[in-house]
Short mmCIF file of C-alpha atoms and ligand atoms in Angstrom, two decimals:
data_model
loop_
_atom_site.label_atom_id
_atom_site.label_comp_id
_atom_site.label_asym_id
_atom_site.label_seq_id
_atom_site.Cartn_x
_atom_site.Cartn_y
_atom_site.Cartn_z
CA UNK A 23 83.13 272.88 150.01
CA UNK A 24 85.50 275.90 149.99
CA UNK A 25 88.49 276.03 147.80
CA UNK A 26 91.46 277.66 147.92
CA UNK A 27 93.52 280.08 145.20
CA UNK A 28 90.69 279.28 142.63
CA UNK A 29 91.41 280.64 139.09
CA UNK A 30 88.26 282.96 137.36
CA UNK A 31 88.84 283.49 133.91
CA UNK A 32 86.48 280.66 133.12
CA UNK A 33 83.77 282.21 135.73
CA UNK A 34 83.93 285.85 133.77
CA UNK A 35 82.92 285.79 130.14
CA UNK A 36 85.26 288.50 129.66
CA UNK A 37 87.79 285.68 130.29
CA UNK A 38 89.71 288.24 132.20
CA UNK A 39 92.26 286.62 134.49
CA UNK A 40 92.65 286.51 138.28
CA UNK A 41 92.21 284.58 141.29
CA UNK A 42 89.91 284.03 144.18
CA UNK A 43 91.82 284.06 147.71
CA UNK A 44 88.87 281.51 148.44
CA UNK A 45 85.65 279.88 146.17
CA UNK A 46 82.47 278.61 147.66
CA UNK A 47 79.44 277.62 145.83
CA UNK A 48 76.13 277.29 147.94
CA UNK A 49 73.95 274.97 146.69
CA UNK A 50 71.80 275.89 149.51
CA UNK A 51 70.47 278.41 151.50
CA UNK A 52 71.63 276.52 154.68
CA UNK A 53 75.19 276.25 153.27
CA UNK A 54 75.44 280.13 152.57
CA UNK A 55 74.31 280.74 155.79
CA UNK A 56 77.00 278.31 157.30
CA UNK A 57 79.85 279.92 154.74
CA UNK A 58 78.45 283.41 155.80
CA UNK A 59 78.63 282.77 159.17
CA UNK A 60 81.89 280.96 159.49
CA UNK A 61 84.58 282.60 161.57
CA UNK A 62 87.38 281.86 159.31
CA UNK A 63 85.81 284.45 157.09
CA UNK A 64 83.82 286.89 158.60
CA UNK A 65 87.01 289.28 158.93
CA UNK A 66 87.80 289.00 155.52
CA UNK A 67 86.08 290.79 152.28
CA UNK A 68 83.53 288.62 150.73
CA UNK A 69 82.05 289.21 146.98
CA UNK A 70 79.37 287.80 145.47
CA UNK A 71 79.25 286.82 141.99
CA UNK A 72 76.54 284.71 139.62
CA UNK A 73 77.66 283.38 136.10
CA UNK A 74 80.04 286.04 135.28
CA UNK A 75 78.29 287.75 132.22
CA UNK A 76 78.33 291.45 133.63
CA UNK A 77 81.76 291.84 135.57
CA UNK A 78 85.21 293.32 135.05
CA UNK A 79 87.80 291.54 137.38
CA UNK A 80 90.96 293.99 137.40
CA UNK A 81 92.95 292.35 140.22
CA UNK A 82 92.91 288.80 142.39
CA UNK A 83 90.03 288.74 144.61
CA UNK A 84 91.26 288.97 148.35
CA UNK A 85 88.66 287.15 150.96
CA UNK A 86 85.97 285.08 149.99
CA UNK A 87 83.79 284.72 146.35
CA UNK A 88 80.17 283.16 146.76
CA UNK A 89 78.87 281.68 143.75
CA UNK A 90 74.84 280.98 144.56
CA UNK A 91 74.09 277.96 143.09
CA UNK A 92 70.81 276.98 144.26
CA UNK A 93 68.65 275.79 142.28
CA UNK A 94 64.58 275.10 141.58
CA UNK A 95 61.42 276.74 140.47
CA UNK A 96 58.11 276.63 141.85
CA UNK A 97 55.14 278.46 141.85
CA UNK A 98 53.23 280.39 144.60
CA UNK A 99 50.44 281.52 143.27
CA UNK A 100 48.06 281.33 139.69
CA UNK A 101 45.02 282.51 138.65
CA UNK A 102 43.30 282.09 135.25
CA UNK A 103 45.62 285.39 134.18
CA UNK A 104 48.76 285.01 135.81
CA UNK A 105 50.93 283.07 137.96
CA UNK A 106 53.59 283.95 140.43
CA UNK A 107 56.87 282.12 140.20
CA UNK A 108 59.90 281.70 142.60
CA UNK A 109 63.06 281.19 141.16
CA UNK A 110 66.25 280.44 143.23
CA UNK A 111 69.01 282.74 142.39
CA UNK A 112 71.68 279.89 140.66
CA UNK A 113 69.29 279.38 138.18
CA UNK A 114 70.29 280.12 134.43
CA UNK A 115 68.33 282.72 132.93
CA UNK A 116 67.94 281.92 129.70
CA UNK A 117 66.96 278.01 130.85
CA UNK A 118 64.05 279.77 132.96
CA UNK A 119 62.96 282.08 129.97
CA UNK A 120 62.69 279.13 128.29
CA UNK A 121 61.29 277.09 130.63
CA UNK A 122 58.35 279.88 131.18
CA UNK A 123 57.22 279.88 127.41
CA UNK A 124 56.97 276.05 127.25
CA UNK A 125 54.37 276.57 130.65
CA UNK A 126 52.59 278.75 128.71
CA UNK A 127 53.45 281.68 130.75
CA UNK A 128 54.48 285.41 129.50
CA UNK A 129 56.43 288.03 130.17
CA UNK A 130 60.21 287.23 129.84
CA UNK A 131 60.49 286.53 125.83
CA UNK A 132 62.09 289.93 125.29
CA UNK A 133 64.51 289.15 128.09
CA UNK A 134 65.56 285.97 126.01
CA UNK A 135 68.96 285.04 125.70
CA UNK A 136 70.67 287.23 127.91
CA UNK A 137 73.63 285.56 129.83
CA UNK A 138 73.86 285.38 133.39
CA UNK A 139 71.76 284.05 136.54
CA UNK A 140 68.62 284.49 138.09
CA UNK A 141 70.01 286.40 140.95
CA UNK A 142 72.19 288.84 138.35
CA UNK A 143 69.18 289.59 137.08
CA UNK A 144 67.88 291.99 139.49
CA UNK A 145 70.90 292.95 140.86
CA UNK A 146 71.45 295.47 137.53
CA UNK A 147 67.85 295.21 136.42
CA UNK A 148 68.72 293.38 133.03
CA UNK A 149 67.16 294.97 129.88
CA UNK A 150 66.08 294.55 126.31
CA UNK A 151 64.03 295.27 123.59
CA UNK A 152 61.45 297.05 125.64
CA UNK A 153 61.44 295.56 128.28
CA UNK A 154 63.19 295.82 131.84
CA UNK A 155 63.12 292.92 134.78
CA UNK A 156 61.38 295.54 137.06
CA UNK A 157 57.70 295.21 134.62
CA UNK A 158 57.58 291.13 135.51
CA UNK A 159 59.18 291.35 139.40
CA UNK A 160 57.05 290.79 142.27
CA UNK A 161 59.82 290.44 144.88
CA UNK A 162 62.64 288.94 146.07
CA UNK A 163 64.66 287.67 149.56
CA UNK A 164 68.38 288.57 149.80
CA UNK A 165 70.44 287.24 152.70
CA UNK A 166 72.39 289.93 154.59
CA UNK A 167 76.57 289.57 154.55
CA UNK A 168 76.93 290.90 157.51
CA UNK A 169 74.83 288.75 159.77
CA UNK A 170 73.31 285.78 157.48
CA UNK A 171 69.61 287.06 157.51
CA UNK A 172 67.12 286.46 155.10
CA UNK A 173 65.09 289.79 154.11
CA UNK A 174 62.19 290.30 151.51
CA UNK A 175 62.36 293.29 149.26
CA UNK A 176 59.25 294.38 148.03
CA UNK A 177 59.85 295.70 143.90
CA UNK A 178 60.12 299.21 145.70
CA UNK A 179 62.81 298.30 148.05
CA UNK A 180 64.85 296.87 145.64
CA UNK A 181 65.38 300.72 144.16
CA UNK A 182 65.14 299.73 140.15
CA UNK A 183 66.04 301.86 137.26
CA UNK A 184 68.16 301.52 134.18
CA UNK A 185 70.68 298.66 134.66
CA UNK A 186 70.44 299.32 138.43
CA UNK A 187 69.31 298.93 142.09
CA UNK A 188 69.67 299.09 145.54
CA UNK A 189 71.64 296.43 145.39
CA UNK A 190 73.99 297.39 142.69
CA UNK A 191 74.27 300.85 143.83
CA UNK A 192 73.30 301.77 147.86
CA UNK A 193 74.43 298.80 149.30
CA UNK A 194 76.95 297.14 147.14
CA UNK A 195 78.03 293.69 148.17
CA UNK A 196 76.13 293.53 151.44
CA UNK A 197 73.45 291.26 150.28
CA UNK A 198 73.03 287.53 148.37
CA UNK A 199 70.13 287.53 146.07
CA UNK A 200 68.81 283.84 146.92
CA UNK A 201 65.02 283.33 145.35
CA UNK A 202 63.51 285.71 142.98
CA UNK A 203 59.83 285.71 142.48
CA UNK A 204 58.31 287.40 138.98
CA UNK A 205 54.73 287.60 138.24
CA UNK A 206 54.06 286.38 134.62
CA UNK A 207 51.27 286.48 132.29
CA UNK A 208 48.81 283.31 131.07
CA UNK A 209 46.86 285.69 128.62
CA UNK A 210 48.99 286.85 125.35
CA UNK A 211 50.00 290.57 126.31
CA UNK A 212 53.32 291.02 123.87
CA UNK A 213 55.80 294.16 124.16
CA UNK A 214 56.38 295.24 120.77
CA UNK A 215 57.61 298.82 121.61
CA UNK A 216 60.90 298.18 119.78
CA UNK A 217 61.09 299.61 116.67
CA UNK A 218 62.59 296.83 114.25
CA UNK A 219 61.11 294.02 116.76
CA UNK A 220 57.51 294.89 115.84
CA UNK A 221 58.67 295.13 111.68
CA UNK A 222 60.22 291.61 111.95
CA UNK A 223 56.99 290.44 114.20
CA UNK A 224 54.55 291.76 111.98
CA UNK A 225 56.54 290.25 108.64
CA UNK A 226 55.69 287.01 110.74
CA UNK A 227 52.81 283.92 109.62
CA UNK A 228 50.11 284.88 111.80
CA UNK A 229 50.44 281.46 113.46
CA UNK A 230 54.17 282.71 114.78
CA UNK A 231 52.84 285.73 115.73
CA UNK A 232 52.93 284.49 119.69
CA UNK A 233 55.41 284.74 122.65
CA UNK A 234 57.50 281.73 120.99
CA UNK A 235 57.43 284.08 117.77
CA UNK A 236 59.15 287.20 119.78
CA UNK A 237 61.58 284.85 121.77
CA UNK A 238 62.98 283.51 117.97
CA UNK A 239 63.37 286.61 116.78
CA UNK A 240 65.10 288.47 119.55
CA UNK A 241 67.38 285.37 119.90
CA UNK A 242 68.28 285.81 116.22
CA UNK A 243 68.71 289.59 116.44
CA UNK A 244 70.95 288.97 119.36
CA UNK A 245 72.67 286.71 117.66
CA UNK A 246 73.32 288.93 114.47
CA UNK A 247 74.48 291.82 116.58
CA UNK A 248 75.79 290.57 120.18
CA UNK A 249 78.69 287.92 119.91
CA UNK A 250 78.54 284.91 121.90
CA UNK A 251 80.86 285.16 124.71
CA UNK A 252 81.41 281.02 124.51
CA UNK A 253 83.54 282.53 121.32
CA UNK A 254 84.60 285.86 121.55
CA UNK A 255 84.78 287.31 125.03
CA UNK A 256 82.64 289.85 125.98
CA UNK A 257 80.36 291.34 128.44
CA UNK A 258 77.30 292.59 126.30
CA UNK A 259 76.71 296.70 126.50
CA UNK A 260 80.38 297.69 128.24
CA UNK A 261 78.97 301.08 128.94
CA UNK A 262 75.27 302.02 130.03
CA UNK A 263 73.06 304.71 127.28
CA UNK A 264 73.42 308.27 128.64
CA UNK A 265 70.92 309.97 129.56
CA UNK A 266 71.09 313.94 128.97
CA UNK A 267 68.89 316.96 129.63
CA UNK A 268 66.75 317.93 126.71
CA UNK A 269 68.81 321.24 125.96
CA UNK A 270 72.00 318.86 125.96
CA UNK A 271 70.11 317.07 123.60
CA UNK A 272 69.26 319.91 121.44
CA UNK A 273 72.88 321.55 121.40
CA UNK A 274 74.47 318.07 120.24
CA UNK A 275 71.55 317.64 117.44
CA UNK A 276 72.97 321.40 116.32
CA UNK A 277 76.29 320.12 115.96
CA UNK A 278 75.41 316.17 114.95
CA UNK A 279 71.87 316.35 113.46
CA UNK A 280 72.05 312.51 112.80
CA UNK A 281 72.39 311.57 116.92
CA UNK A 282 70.27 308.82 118.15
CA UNK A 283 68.20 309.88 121.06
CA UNK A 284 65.22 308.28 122.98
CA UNK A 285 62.93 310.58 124.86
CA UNK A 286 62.76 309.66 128.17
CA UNK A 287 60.47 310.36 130.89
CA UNK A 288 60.22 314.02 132.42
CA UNK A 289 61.71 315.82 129.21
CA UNK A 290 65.19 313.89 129.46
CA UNK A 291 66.81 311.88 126.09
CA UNK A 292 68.47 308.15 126.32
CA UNK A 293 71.40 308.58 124.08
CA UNK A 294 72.50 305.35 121.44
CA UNK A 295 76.45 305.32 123.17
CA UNK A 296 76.92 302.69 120.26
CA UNK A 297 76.14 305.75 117.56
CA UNK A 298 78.45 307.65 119.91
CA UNK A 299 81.62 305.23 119.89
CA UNK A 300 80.84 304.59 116.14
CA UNK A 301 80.92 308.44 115.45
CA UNK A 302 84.20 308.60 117.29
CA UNK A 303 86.06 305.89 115.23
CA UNK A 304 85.92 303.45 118.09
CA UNK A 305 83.86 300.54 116.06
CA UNK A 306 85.28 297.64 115.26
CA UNK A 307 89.01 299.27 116.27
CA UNK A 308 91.18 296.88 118.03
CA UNK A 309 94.48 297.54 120.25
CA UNK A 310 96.22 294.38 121.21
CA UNK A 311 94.07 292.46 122.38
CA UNK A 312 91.11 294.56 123.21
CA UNK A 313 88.63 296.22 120.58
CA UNK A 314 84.86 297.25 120.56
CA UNK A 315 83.25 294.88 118.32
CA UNK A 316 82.71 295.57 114.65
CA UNK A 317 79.05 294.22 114.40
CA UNK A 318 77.86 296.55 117.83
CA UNK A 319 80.01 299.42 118.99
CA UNK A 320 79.04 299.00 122.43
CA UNK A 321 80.24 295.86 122.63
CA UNK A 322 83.93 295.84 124.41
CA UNK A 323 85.74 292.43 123.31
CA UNK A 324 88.86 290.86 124.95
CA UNK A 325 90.45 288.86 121.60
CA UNK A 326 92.28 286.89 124.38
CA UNK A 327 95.06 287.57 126.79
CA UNK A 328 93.97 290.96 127.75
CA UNK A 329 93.88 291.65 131.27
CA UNK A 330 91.90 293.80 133.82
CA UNK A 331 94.15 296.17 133.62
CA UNK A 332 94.36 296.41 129.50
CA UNK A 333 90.16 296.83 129.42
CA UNK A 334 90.63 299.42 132.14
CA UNK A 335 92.69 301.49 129.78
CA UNK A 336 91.26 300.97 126.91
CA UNK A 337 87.95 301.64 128.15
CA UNK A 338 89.05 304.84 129.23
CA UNK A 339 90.58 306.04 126.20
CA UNK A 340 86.88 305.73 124.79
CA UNK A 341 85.77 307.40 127.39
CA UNK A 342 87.69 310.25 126.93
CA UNK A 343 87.49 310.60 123.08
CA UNK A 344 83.43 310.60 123.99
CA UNK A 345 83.84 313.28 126.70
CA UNK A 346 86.08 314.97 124.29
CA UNK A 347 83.70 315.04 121.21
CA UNK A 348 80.36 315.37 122.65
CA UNK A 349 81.04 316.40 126.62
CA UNK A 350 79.15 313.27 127.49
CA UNK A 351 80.25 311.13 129.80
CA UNK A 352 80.06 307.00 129.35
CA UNK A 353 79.55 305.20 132.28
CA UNK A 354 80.45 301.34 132.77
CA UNK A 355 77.57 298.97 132.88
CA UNK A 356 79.83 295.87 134.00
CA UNK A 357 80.88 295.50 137.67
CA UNK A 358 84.54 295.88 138.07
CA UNK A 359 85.92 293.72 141.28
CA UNK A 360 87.63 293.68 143.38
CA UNK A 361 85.00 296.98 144.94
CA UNK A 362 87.28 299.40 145.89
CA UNK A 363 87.52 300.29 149.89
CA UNK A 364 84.46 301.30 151.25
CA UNK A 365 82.30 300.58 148.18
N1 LIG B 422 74.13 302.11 117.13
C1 LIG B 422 75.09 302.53 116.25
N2 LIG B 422 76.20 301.77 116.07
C2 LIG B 422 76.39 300.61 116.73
C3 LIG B 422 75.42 300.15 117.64
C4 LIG B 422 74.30 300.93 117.84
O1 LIG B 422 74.95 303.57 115.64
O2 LIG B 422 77.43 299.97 116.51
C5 LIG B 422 72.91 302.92 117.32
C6 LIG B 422 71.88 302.63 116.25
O3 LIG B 422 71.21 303.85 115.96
C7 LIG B 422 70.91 301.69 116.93
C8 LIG B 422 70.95 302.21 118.36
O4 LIG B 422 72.31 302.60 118.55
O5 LIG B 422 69.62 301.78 116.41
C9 LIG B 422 70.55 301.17 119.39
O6 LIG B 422 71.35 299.99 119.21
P1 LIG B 422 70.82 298.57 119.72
O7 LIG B 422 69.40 298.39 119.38
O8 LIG B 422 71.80 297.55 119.28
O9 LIG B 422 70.82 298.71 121.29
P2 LIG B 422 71.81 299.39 122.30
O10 LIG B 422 71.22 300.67 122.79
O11 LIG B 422 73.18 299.46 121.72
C10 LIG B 422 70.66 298.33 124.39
C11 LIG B 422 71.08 297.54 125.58
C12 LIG B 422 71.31 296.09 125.23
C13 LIG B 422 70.02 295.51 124.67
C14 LIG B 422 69.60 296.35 123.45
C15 LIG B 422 68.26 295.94 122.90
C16 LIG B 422 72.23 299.09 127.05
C17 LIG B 422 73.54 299.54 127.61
N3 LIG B 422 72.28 298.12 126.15
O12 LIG B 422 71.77 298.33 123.50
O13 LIG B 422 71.65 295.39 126.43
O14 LIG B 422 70.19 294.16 124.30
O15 LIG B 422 69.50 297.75 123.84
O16 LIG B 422 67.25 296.38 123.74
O17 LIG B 422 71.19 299.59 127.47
C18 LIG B 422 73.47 294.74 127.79
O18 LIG B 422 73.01 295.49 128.67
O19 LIG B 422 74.51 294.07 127.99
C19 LIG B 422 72.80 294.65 126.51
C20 LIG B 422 73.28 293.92 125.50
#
């Protein structure tokens, strides 16, 4: 059940290289338990991973990797409005987005087509076109490193905001997602807060105009923008939107009056770091192997044979021609692994 010296480019879609000292995939919650608690590897660092779609590998992975791959959905709870779903955390997303539409049930069409697993998905609080994980979770139950035991976090516990949590952030690689429940709709309630969403939706025959209708469009629009990591590798949005003070705001409109901006929230703005990097020259520039794409800025693409260590540095070099520029800072949205000590 546990193998040894197991290779992970294919298990990171930014095909990045490296190795795992050891590679165990649960397929239940009775086998992580056993792999958690097994003596061989209880001194040893353990990491948790799901598909792969959000991580930056930089070195070999000493220790342990978990791969959750339970699977099943059921539900817990409906009423003529909603129903309450459990999902176990080695679940595909996309399959379960999919899966919920065909039921009839709402809520996760925006959230279409974005790579990963279940249990990735509230780990960074995935994102899109208006719509976060947080606005369909009910709660989930994450089973502790340290000692094997299961614990239920309530949607407050888990500590969302923008691409994060508790579990990204406070108490990084402590805890294995396992079942995630979300709370979906059975009456048509549709998020069309996104600008050129609720255009194409409203160009749309009135019988498309449904959840079906939003999930086809935001899979094409992905498609058109985003590049398929199956083809070019790539781990979506490499660095997170930044979000500045409203006087930052208004100092950088003085000096770039085209800037994108969002208004956030208690006076701050959510900056467009894809108008940024395409300001600064980075779109659709390539060095070696490494490039941000030409179709989204924000996109960071490995051409093929780029390392860790080659997106490290190139990532940086963006980083510094944004701080340079506009004194903002870009922070990474992907996970880079190995943690470093005491992360
Ligand atoms: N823009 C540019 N040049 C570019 C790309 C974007 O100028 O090359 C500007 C444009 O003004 C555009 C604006 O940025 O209108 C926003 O671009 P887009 O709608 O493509 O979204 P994004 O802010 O770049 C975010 C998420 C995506 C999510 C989309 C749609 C982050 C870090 N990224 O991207 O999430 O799909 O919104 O909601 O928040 C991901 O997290 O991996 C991801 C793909």
């Amino acid at each position: 059940m546990i193998q040894e010296n197991v290779e992970l480019s294919d298990k990171n879609t930014l095909r990045l290289p490296a190795t795992a000292q050891w590679f165990a995939q649960p397929s239940s919650e009775q086998q992580l338990q056993e792999i958690l608690n097994d003596p061989r590897f209880t001194p040893l660092p353990r990491t948790v991973i799901g598909d792969g779609s959000n991580l930056l590998i930089h070195e070999n992975i000493d220790g342990l990797v978990i791969k959750p791959a339970m699977r099943g959905i059921s539900v817990i709870e409906e009423s003529s409005e909603h129903v309450l779903i459990e999902v176990m955390a080695g679940e595909n997303w996309d399959q379960l987005v999919d899966y919920t539409l065909a039921q009839g049930w709402q809520g996760l069409e925006n959230l279409s087509l974005i790579p990963g697993s279940v249990g990735a998905a509230p780990f960074q609080n995935i994102g899109a076109y208006g719509v976060e994980l947080v606005d369909v979770f009910e709660s989930l139950d994450a089973m502790s490193v340290a000692d094997a035991q299961v614990r239920n976090f309530s949607k407050q516990q888990c500590g969302f905001s923008y691409r994060d949590s508790f579990f990204k952030s406070v108490q990084p690689g402590q805890w294995v997602i396992t079942r995630v429940r979300l709370r979906l709709n059975k009456i048509e309630k549709l998020t069309l807060s996104y600008a050129d969403l609720a255009e194409r939706f409203s160009a749309l025959a009135a019988e498309n105009q449904s959840a079906h209708g939003v999930r086809e469009l935001i899979c094409a629009l992905r498609r058109s923008k985003l590049p398929d990591p199956a083809e070019l590798a790539n781990a979506g949005s490499f660095f997170k939107n930044p979000v500045v003070s409203s006087e930052k705001f208004e100092s950088l409109q003085r000096s770039f009056p085209s800037i994108v901006g969002y208004p956030q929230p208690h006076g701050a703005y959510k900056l467009a770091a894809g108008w940024l990097i395409e300001q600064a020259q980075w779109k659709g520039k390539r060095e070696g192997s490494v490039g941000m794409h030409a179709q989204q800025a924000l996109v960071l693409v490995n051409y093929g044979g780029a390392t860790g260590a080659d997106v490290m540095s190139f990532a940086k070099r963006v980083q510094d021609s944004i701080a340079e520029i506009f004194s903002v800072t870009l922070e990474r949205e992907p996970v880079l692994l190995p943690r470093a000590l005491g992360d």
